[in-house]
Amino acid sequence: MTDSILVLNCGSSSIKYLMVAMPAATHLARGVIERIGSDQGSWRHADGDGDHIEARHIPDHRSGVEMMLARLGGPAQPAGSTAIAGVGHRVVHGGGKSTAPLLVSDAVLADLDELAVLAPLHNPASIAGIRATRDLLPAVPQVACFDTSFHATLPARAYVYGLPYELYEQRGIRRYGFHGISHEYVAQRCAELAGRDPDDLNAITCHLGNGCSITAIARGQSIDTSMGFTPLEGLMMGTRSGDIDPAIVLHLAGPTGLGSVEEVGELLQEHSGLLGLSGVSNDVRDILAAAGAGQERAALAVDVFAYRIKKYIGAYWAVLPSVDALVFTGGIGAASAAVRRLILDGLDQSLGVVYDDERNSAASGQVEMEIGGAGSTARVFVIPTDEELAIARITHRLVKPAATSAEDGFKLH
Ligand code: ADP
């Protein structure tokens, strides 16, 4: 008996979706709707009938969801023969209350509405996707999977900021951490590949994509992570600054600064990081090419990027009881041998982490590979993430608990 599960990942102007037949996770359809709200909207959809690419104006998330469901439910389409058993939604911010995935109810939606204040850039799109899918498929259960849930195990010393305590108590200002679905997924895969019990694994997982974060995992649980109150803190990213002295914000938004708080916010979110530093691009491939052609700022940008990751690895090494494995994932982490080399070089001297450069070079196409070398203190893995698959598993488990009790060994939150 198989169940079709639809996964929706709504961004501020995009909807990525995947439909799979569970429990085998056979892909039935996959697609992406982009530039919602602009005149240059586009839709790519692939299923058993082939690829469909279309340019069209998609006014809002609701029309995008309508268009997608019509295609999924049309004659001879994936959902035409098998009804959708559940829809899983990626929600970036679960706040302090949502420490596990939830079946969506009116009360859950009301809580999500309140949380939009904490994640104005991310949550409203997910909420729009959930509302549209609920309206259009009223009989199908919906599941909200939070990027923050995996980090619900952070101890207070890792999530409390050095600010007046009332700000935490009254306004929820604390570290939440993000990319949790990805960190948990790769930690589980790492345990499988290493032949370890996931509840016993001590690891440092590096998710390096457009957004970048790093997590310290002790006995299968997140004990510290680099993103904080929002996904702006921590590592330097494609266009986000990551850690900076907070006084820089005060200076830039002050009387002799650059502009309003909103403008400084935009600078930190969209014009900083690899893009701002290199002046070339937010894409590591372009920056490496520019650095190779002698552009000094490009070389500096990748140097800073890798140096910061190295520093966080050292910090997390110090707080973990031991480190069984170091894991790289994300568009950069799982594809760029050059960036991994910059991060790993020298760690043999400081932490005893040895890598095999031939295997590292070979791991450049989003494939699972162990790249650690002989005598390394920790194993080193490249593991492409699959957040949609993780959400499909969680959703299936919540909507069909009886069918999933004997499923694979995955114990995702
Ligand atoms: P997101 O964080 O949006 O999910 P991804 O994890 O897909 O993004 O990562 C996208 C980024 O990965 C791109 O901005 C690009 O810089 C980087 N990337 C993709 N392929 C490569 C590659 N072969 N080498 C280096 N960087 C790559």
Coordinates of C-alpha atoms and ligand atoms in Angstrom, one line a residue:
M1 CA 0.0 0.0 0.0
T2 CA 1.5 3.3 -1.0
D3 CA 0.5 6.8 0.0
S4 CA 1.1 10.0 -2.1
I5 CA 2.6 12.7 0.0
L6 CA 3.0 16.3 -1.4
V7 CA 5.7 18.5 0.0
L8 CA 5.6 22.3 -0.3
N9 CA 8.5 24.6 0.3
C10 CA 7.2 28.2 -0.1
G11 CA 9.7 31.1 -0.2
S12 CA 8.8 34.8 -0.4
S13 CA 8.4 34.6 -4.2
S14 CA 8.7 30.9 -5.0
I15 CA 7.1 27.5 -4.4
K16 CA 9.1 24.3 -4.7
Y17 CA 7.2 21.1 -4.5
L18 CA 7.7 17.4 -4.6
M19 CA 5.2 14.6 -4.7
V20 CA 6.4 11.1 -3.7
A21 CA 4.8 7.7 -3.2
M22 CA 5.7 6.6 0.4
P23 CA 7.1 4.5 1.9
A24 CA 9.5 3.9 -0.9
A25 CA 9.8 7.7 -1.6
T26 CA 9.4 7.1 -5.4
H27 CA 9.3 10.5 -7.1
L28 CA 5.9 11.2 -8.8
A29 CA 6.3 14.8 -9.7
R30 CA 8.6 17.7 -8.8
G31 CA 8.4 21.4 -9.7
V32 CA 9.2 25.0 -9.0
I33 CA 7.2 28.1 -9.4
E34 CA 9.3 31.3 -9.3
R35 CA 9.0 35.1 -9.3
I36 CA 5.5 35.0 -7.9
G37 CA 4.0 38.5 -8.1
S38 CA 6.3 39.6 -11.0
D39 CA 5.6 39.8 -14.7
Q40 CA 8.4 37.3 -15.3
G41 CA 6.9 34.4 -13.4
S42 CA 7.9 30.9 -14.4
W43 CA 6.9 27.3 -13.8
R44 CA 8.8 24.2 -14.2
H45 CA 7.1 20.9 -13.6
A46 CA 8.4 17.3 -14.2
D47 CA 6.4 14.1 -13.9
G48 CA 6.1 10.7 -15.6
D49 CA 4.8 12.6 -18.7
G50 CA 8.0 14.6 -19.1
D51 CA 9.0 18.2 -18.4
H52 CA 6.7 21.2 -18.7
I53 CA 8.2 24.7 -18.7
E54 CA 6.1 27.8 -18.9
A55 CA 6.5 31.6 -18.5
R56 CA 3.4 33.1 -17.0
H57 CA 2.3 35.8 -14.5
I58 CA 1.4 34.1 -11.1
P59 CA -0.1 36.9 -9.0
D60 CA 0.3 35.2 -5.5
H61 CA 1.0 32.0 -3.7
R62 CA -2.6 30.9 -3.8
S63 CA -2.8 31.0 -7.6
G64 CA 0.5 29.1 -7.7
V65 CA -0.8 26.4 -5.4
E66 CA -4.1 26.2 -7.5
M67 CA -2.1 25.8 -10.7
M68 CA 0.1 23.1 -9.2
L69 CA -2.8 21.1 -7.7
A70 CA -4.7 21.3 -11.0
R71 CA -1.7 19.7 -12.8
L72 CA -1.1 17.1 -10.1
G73 CA -4.7 16.1 -10.1
G74 CA -5.4 16.2 -13.8
P75 CA -6.1 13.2 -15.9
A76 CA -3.1 10.7 -16.0
Q77 CA -1.3 12.9 -13.5
P78 CA 0.3 11.6 -10.3
A79 CA -2.6 12.5 -8.0
G80 CA -5.3 11.5 -10.5
S81 CA -5.2 7.9 -9.6
T82 CA -4.0 8.1 -6.0
A83 CA -5.5 10.7 -3.7
I84 CA -3.0 12.8 -1.8
A85 CA -2.7 11.3 1.7
G86 CA -1.0 14.4 3.3
V87 CA 0.7 17.6 2.5
G88 CA 4.0 18.6 4.4
H89 CA 5.0 22.2 4.5
R90 CA 8.4 23.6 5.3
V91 CA 8.0 26.4 7.9
V92 CA 11.2 28.3 8.7
H93 CA 10.3 29.6 12.2
G94 CA 8.5 27.5 14.7
G95 CA 9.2 29.9 17.6
G96 CA 9.7 28.5 21.1
K97 CA 6.5 26.4 21.2
S98 CA 6.8 24.4 18.1
T99 CA 9.4 21.9 19.1
A100 CA 8.1 19.1 16.8
P101 CA 6.2 18.9 13.5
L102 CA 2.5 19.5 13.9
L103 CA -0.7 18.5 12.2
V104 CA -2.1 21.9 11.1
S105 CA -5.3 23.0 12.9
D106 CA -6.9 26.4 13.3
A107 CA -5.0 26.8 16.6
V108 CA -1.7 26.0 14.9
L109 CA -2.4 28.5 12.1
A110 CA -3.2 31.1 14.7
D111 CA 0.1 30.4 16.4
L112 CA 1.9 30.6 13.1
D113 CA 0.3 34.0 12.4
E114 CA 1.7 35.3 15.7
L115 CA 5.1 34.0 14.8
A116 CA 5.2 36.0 11.5
V117 CA 6.5 38.9 13.6
L118 CA 9.7 36.9 14.4
A119 CA 10.2 35.8 10.8
P120 CA 8.7 38.4 8.5
L121 CA 10.9 37.4 5.6
H122 CA 10.1 33.7 5.8
N123 CA 6.9 32.6 7.6
P124 CA 4.2 34.6 5.7
A125 CA 4.9 32.6 2.5
S126 CA 4.6 29.2 4.3
I127 CA 1.4 30.4 5.9
A128 CA 0.0 31.4 2.6
G129 CA 0.9 28.0 1.2
I130 CA -0.8 26.2 4.1
R131 CA -3.9 28.3 3.9
A132 CA -4.3 27.8 0.1
T133 CA -3.7 24.0 0.3
R134 CA -6.1 23.7 3.2
D135 CA -8.8 25.6 1.3
L136 CA -8.3 23.6 -1.9
L137 CA -7.8 20.2 -0.3
P138 CA -10.0 20.5 2.9
A139 CA -10.1 16.8 3.6
V140 CA -6.3 16.3 3.4
P141 CA -4.3 16.6 6.6
Q142 CA -1.5 19.2 6.5
V143 CA 1.7 19.0 8.5
A144 CA 4.0 21.9 9.4
C145 CA 7.7 21.0 9.7
F146 CA 9.9 23.6 11.3
D147 CA 13.5 24.5 10.5
T148 CA 13.8 25.3 14.2
S149 CA 12.5 22.0 15.7
F150 CA 15.7 20.1 15.7
H151 CA 17.3 22.9 17.7
A152 CA 14.7 22.7 20.5
T153 CA 17.3 20.7 22.5
L154 CA 19.8 23.6 22.7
P155 CA 20.7 24.2 26.4
A156 CA 20.0 27.6 27.8
R157 CA 23.7 28.5 27.8
A158 CA 23.6 28.2 24.0
Y159 CA 20.3 29.9 23.3
V160 CA 20.4 32.9 25.7
Y161 CA 22.0 36.1 24.5
G162 CA 24.0 38.4 26.7
L163 CA 21.0 40.8 26.9
P164 CA 18.6 41.8 29.7
Y165 CA 16.9 38.5 30.5
E166 CA 13.4 40.1 30.2
L167 CA 14.0 40.4 26.5
Y168 CA 14.1 36.6 26.3
E169 CA 11.2 36.2 28.7
Q170 CA 8.9 38.8 27.3
R171 CA 9.8 39.0 23.7
G172 CA 11.3 35.6 22.9
I173 CA 14.6 37.0 21.9
R174 CA 16.9 34.0 21.9
R175 CA 18.8 31.7 19.5
Y176 CA 16.3 29.5 17.7
G177 CA 18.6 28.1 15.0
F178 CA 17.5 27.1 11.4
H179 CA 18.2 24.6 8.7
G180 CA 17.2 22.0 11.3
I181 CA 15.5 19.7 8.8
S182 CA 18.7 19.5 6.8
H183 CA 21.1 19.2 9.8
E184 CA 19.0 16.3 11.2
Y185 CA 18.7 14.6 7.8
V186 CA 22.4 14.6 7.2
A187 CA 23.2 13.5 10.8
Q188 CA 20.8 10.5 10.3
R189 CA 22.4 9.6 7.0
C190 CA 25.9 10.0 8.5
A191 CA 25.0 7.6 11.3
E192 CA 23.7 5.1 8.7
L193 CA 26.9 5.5 6.6
A194 CA 29.1 5.2 9.7
G195 CA 27.2 2.2 11.0
R196 CA 26.4 4.1 14.2
D197 CA 23.2 4.5 16.3
P198 CA 21.9 8.0 15.5
D199 CA 21.2 8.6 19.2
D200 CA 24.9 8.0 19.9
L201 CA 26.4 10.2 17.2
N202 CA 28.6 13.2 18.0
A203 CA 29.0 15.3 14.9
I204 CA 29.5 18.7 13.4
T205 CA 27.3 19.3 10.4
C206 CA 28.0 22.2 7.9
H207 CA 25.1 23.2 5.7
L208 CA 26.7 25.5 3.1
G209 CA 24.2 26.8 0.5
N210 CA 22.8 30.2 -0.2
G211 CA 22.2 30.3 3.5
C212 CA 25.0 28.7 5.7
S213 CA 24.9 27.3 9.2
I214 CA 26.8 24.8 11.3
T215 CA 25.5 22.6 14.1
A216 CA 27.1 20.8 17.0
I217 CA 25.4 17.5 17.6
A218 CA 25.9 15.5 20.8
R219 CA 24.3 12.1 21.1
G220 CA 22.1 12.9 18.1
Q221 CA 20.8 16.2 19.5
S222 CA 21.6 19.7 18.5
I223 CA 23.5 21.4 21.3
D224 CA 24.6 24.5 19.5
T225 CA 24.1 26.1 16.1
S226 CA 25.4 29.2 14.3
M227 CA 22.1 30.8 13.2
G228 CA 20.3 32.7 15.9
F229 CA 17.2 34.7 16.5
T230 CA 17.1 34.9 12.7
P231 CA 19.0 33.2 9.9
L232 CA 21.3 36.3 9.6
E233 CA 23.6 35.3 12.4
G234 CA 26.7 33.0 12.2
L235 CA 28.6 32.1 9.1
M236 CA 29.1 34.5 6.3
M237 CA 26.7 33.6 3.5
G238 CA 26.0 34.3 -0.2
T239 CA 24.5 37.7 0.5
R240 CA 24.1 37.8 4.3
S241 CA 26.8 39.1 6.6
G242 CA 26.7 36.5 9.3
D243 CA 28.3 37.6 12.6
I244 CA 29.3 41.2 12.9
D245 CA 29.8 43.6 15.7
P246 CA 26.2 44.8 16.6
A247 CA 27.6 48.3 17.0
I248 CA 28.1 48.4 13.2
V249 CA 24.3 48.3 12.8
L250 CA 24.0 51.2 15.3
H251 CA 26.7 53.2 13.4
L252 CA 25.2 52.6 9.9
A253 CA 21.6 53.4 11.0
G254 CA 22.7 56.3 13.1
P255 CA 22.8 60.0 12.3
T256 CA 26.1 59.9 10.4
G257 CA 25.4 56.5 8.9
L258 CA 24.0 55.2 5.6
G259 CA 20.2 55.2 6.1
S260 CA 17.3 53.8 7.9
V261 CA 17.2 50.6 9.9
E262 CA 15.3 49.0 7.0
E263 CA 18.0 50.1 4.5
V264 CA 20.7 48.7 6.8
G265 CA 18.7 45.5 7.2
E266 CA 18.6 45.1 3.4
L267 CA 22.3 45.8 3.2
L268 CA 23.0 43.0 5.8
Q269 CA 20.6 40.5 4.2
E270 CA 21.0 41.1 0.5
H271 CA 24.2 43.0 -0.3
S272 CA 26.7 41.6 2.1
G273 CA 28.5 38.2 2.5
L274 CA 30.3 36.7 -0.5
L275 CA 28.5 39.1 -2.9
G276 CA 29.3 42.3 -0.9
L277 CA 32.9 41.3 -0.2
S278 CA 33.9 40.0 -3.6
G279 CA 31.9 42.5 -5.6
V280 CA 31.6 39.7 -8.2
S281 CA 28.7 37.4 -7.3
N282 CA 27.0 35.5 -4.5
D283 CA 27.9 32.2 -6.3
V284 CA 31.1 30.5 -5.1
R285 CA 31.8 29.2 -8.6
D286 CA 32.0 32.7 -10.0
I287 CA 34.1 33.9 -7.1
L288 CA 36.6 31.1 -7.4
A289 CA 36.9 31.8 -11.1
A290 CA 37.5 35.5 -10.4
A291 CA 40.0 34.6 -7.7
G292 CA 41.8 32.3 -10.2
A293 CA 41.9 35.2 -12.6
G294 CA 43.7 37.3 -10.0
Q295 CA 40.9 39.4 -8.5
E296 CA 42.1 40.0 -4.9
R297 CA 38.7 40.8 -3.4
A298 CA 37.3 37.5 -4.8
A299 CA 40.2 35.6 -3.2
L300 CA 39.6 37.5 0.1
A301 CA 35.9 36.6 0.1
V302 CA 36.4 32.9 -0.1
D303 CA 39.2 33.1 2.4
V304 CA 36.9 34.9 4.9
F305 CA 34.1 32.4 4.1
A306 CA 36.3 29.3 4.8
Y307 CA 38.1 30.9 7.8
R308 CA 34.9 31.5 9.6
I309 CA 33.7 27.9 9.1
K310 CA 37.0 26.7 10.4
K311 CA 36.6 28.9 13.6
Y312 CA 33.1 27.5 14.2
I313 CA 34.4 23.9 13.8
G314 CA 37.0 24.6 16.4
A315 CA 34.5 26.2 18.8
Y316 CA 32.1 23.2 18.4
W317 CA 34.9 20.7 18.8
A318 CA 35.6 22.3 22.1
V319 CA 32.1 22.0 23.4
L320 CA 31.3 18.5 22.2
P321 CA 32.3 15.5 24.3
S322 CA 34.0 14.0 21.2
V323 CA 33.6 14.3 17.4
D324 CA 32.8 11.1 15.4
A325 CA 32.2 12.9 12.1
L326 CA 32.3 16.2 10.2
V327 CA 29.6 16.5 7.6
F328 CA 29.4 18.8 4.6
T329 CA 26.1 19.5 2.8
G330 CA 24.2 22.2 0.8
G331 CA 24.9 23.5 -2.7
I332 CA 28.4 24.5 -1.7
G333 CA 29.2 22.0 1.0
A334 CA 28.3 19.0 -1.2
A335 CA 29.7 20.3 -4.5
S336 CA 32.7 22.4 -4.0
A337 CA 35.9 20.4 -3.4
A338 CA 37.8 23.7 -3.5
V339 CA 35.9 25.3 -0.6
R340 CA 36.1 22.1 1.5
R341 CA 39.8 22.0 0.9
L342 CA 40.2 25.6 2.2
I343 CA 38.2 24.6 5.3
L344 CA 39.9 21.4 6.0
D345 CA 43.5 22.4 5.3
G346 CA 45.4 22.8 8.6
L347 CA 42.8 20.9 10.6
D348 CA 45.2 18.0 10.7
Q349 CA 47.6 20.0 12.7
S350 CA 45.0 21.5 15.1
L351 CA 42.3 18.9 15.5
G352 CA 43.8 15.8 13.8
V353 CA 41.2 15.8 11.0
V354 CA 42.8 14.3 7.9
Y355 CA 41.1 14.2 4.5
D356 CA 41.8 12.3 1.3
D357 CA 42.2 15.0 -1.4
E358 CA 41.5 12.5 -4.2
R359 CA 38.2 11.6 -2.7
N360 CA 37.5 15.2 -1.8
S361 CA 38.0 16.2 -5.5
A362 CA 35.8 13.3 -6.6
A363 CA 32.9 14.5 -4.4
S364 CA 31.8 17.4 -6.6
G365 CA 28.4 16.3 -7.9
Q366 CA 26.1 16.1 -4.9
V367 CA 26.9 12.5 -4.2
E368 CA 27.4 10.8 -0.8
M369 CA 31.0 10.1 -0.1
E370 CA 33.4 9.6 2.8
I371 CA 36.4 11.9 2.2
G372 CA 38.3 11.4 5.5
G373 CA 41.8 10.1 5.3
A374 CA 43.8 7.5 7.2
G375 CA 44.4 8.3 10.9
S376 CA 41.8 11.1 11.1
T377 CA 40.4 11.8 14.5
A378 CA 36.9 12.2 13.0
R379 CA 35.4 10.7 9.9
V380 CA 34.6 13.3 7.2
F381 CA 31.5 12.9 5.0
V382 CA 29.9 14.7 2.0
I383 CA 26.2 14.1 2.2
P384 CA 23.8 15.9 -0.1
T385 CA 20.8 17.1 1.9
D386 CA 17.2 16.2 0.9
E387 CA 14.9 18.4 2.9
E388 CA 11.9 17.5 0.8
L389 CA 12.4 13.8 1.4
A390 CA 12.8 14.4 5.1
I391 CA 9.5 16.4 5.2
A392 CA 7.7 13.7 3.2
R393 CA 8.9 11.1 5.8
I394 CA 7.7 13.2 8.7
T395 CA 4.4 14.0 7.0
H396 CA 3.8 10.3 6.2
R397 CA 4.5 9.4 9.8
L398 CA 2.1 11.9 11.2
V399 CA -0.8 11.3 8.8
K400 CA -0.4 7.5 8.5
P401 CA 1.2 6.4 11.8
A402 CA 0.0 2.8 11.4
A403 CA 1.6 2.5 7.9
T404 CA 4.9 4.0 9.0
S405 CA 5.5 2.1 12.3
A406 CA 7.5 -0.5 10.5
E407 CA 9.1 1.9 8.0
D408 CA 12.8 2.7 7.6
G409 CA 14.9 3.5 10.7
F410 CA 14.6 7.2 10.3
K411 CA 13.7 9.0 13.5
L412 CA 13.4 12.5 12.3
H413 CA 11.6 15.0 14.6
Ligands
ADP1 P1 19.6 27.0 -0.7 O1 20.4 27.4 0.5 O2 18.9 28.1 -1.4 O3 18.9 25.7 -0.6 P2 21.6 25.5 -2.2 O4 21.9 24.6 -1.0 O5 21.0 24.9 -3.4 O6 20.8 26.8 -1.8 O7 23.0 26.2 -2.6 C1 23.0 27.1 -3.7 C2 24.4 27.7 -3.8 O8 25.3 26.6 -4.0 C3 24.6 28.6 -5.0 O9 24.5 29.9 -4.6 C4 26.1 28.3 -5.4 O10 26.9 29.3 -4.8 C5 26.4 27.0 -4.7 N1 26.9 26.0 -5.7 C6 26.1 25.2 -6.4 N2 26.8 24.3 -7.1 C7 28.1 24.6 -6.8 C8 29.4 24.1 -7.2 N3 29.5 23.1 -8.0 N4 30.5 24.6 -6.7 C9 30.4 25.6 -5.8 N5 29.3 26.2 -5.4 C10 28.1 25.7 -5.9

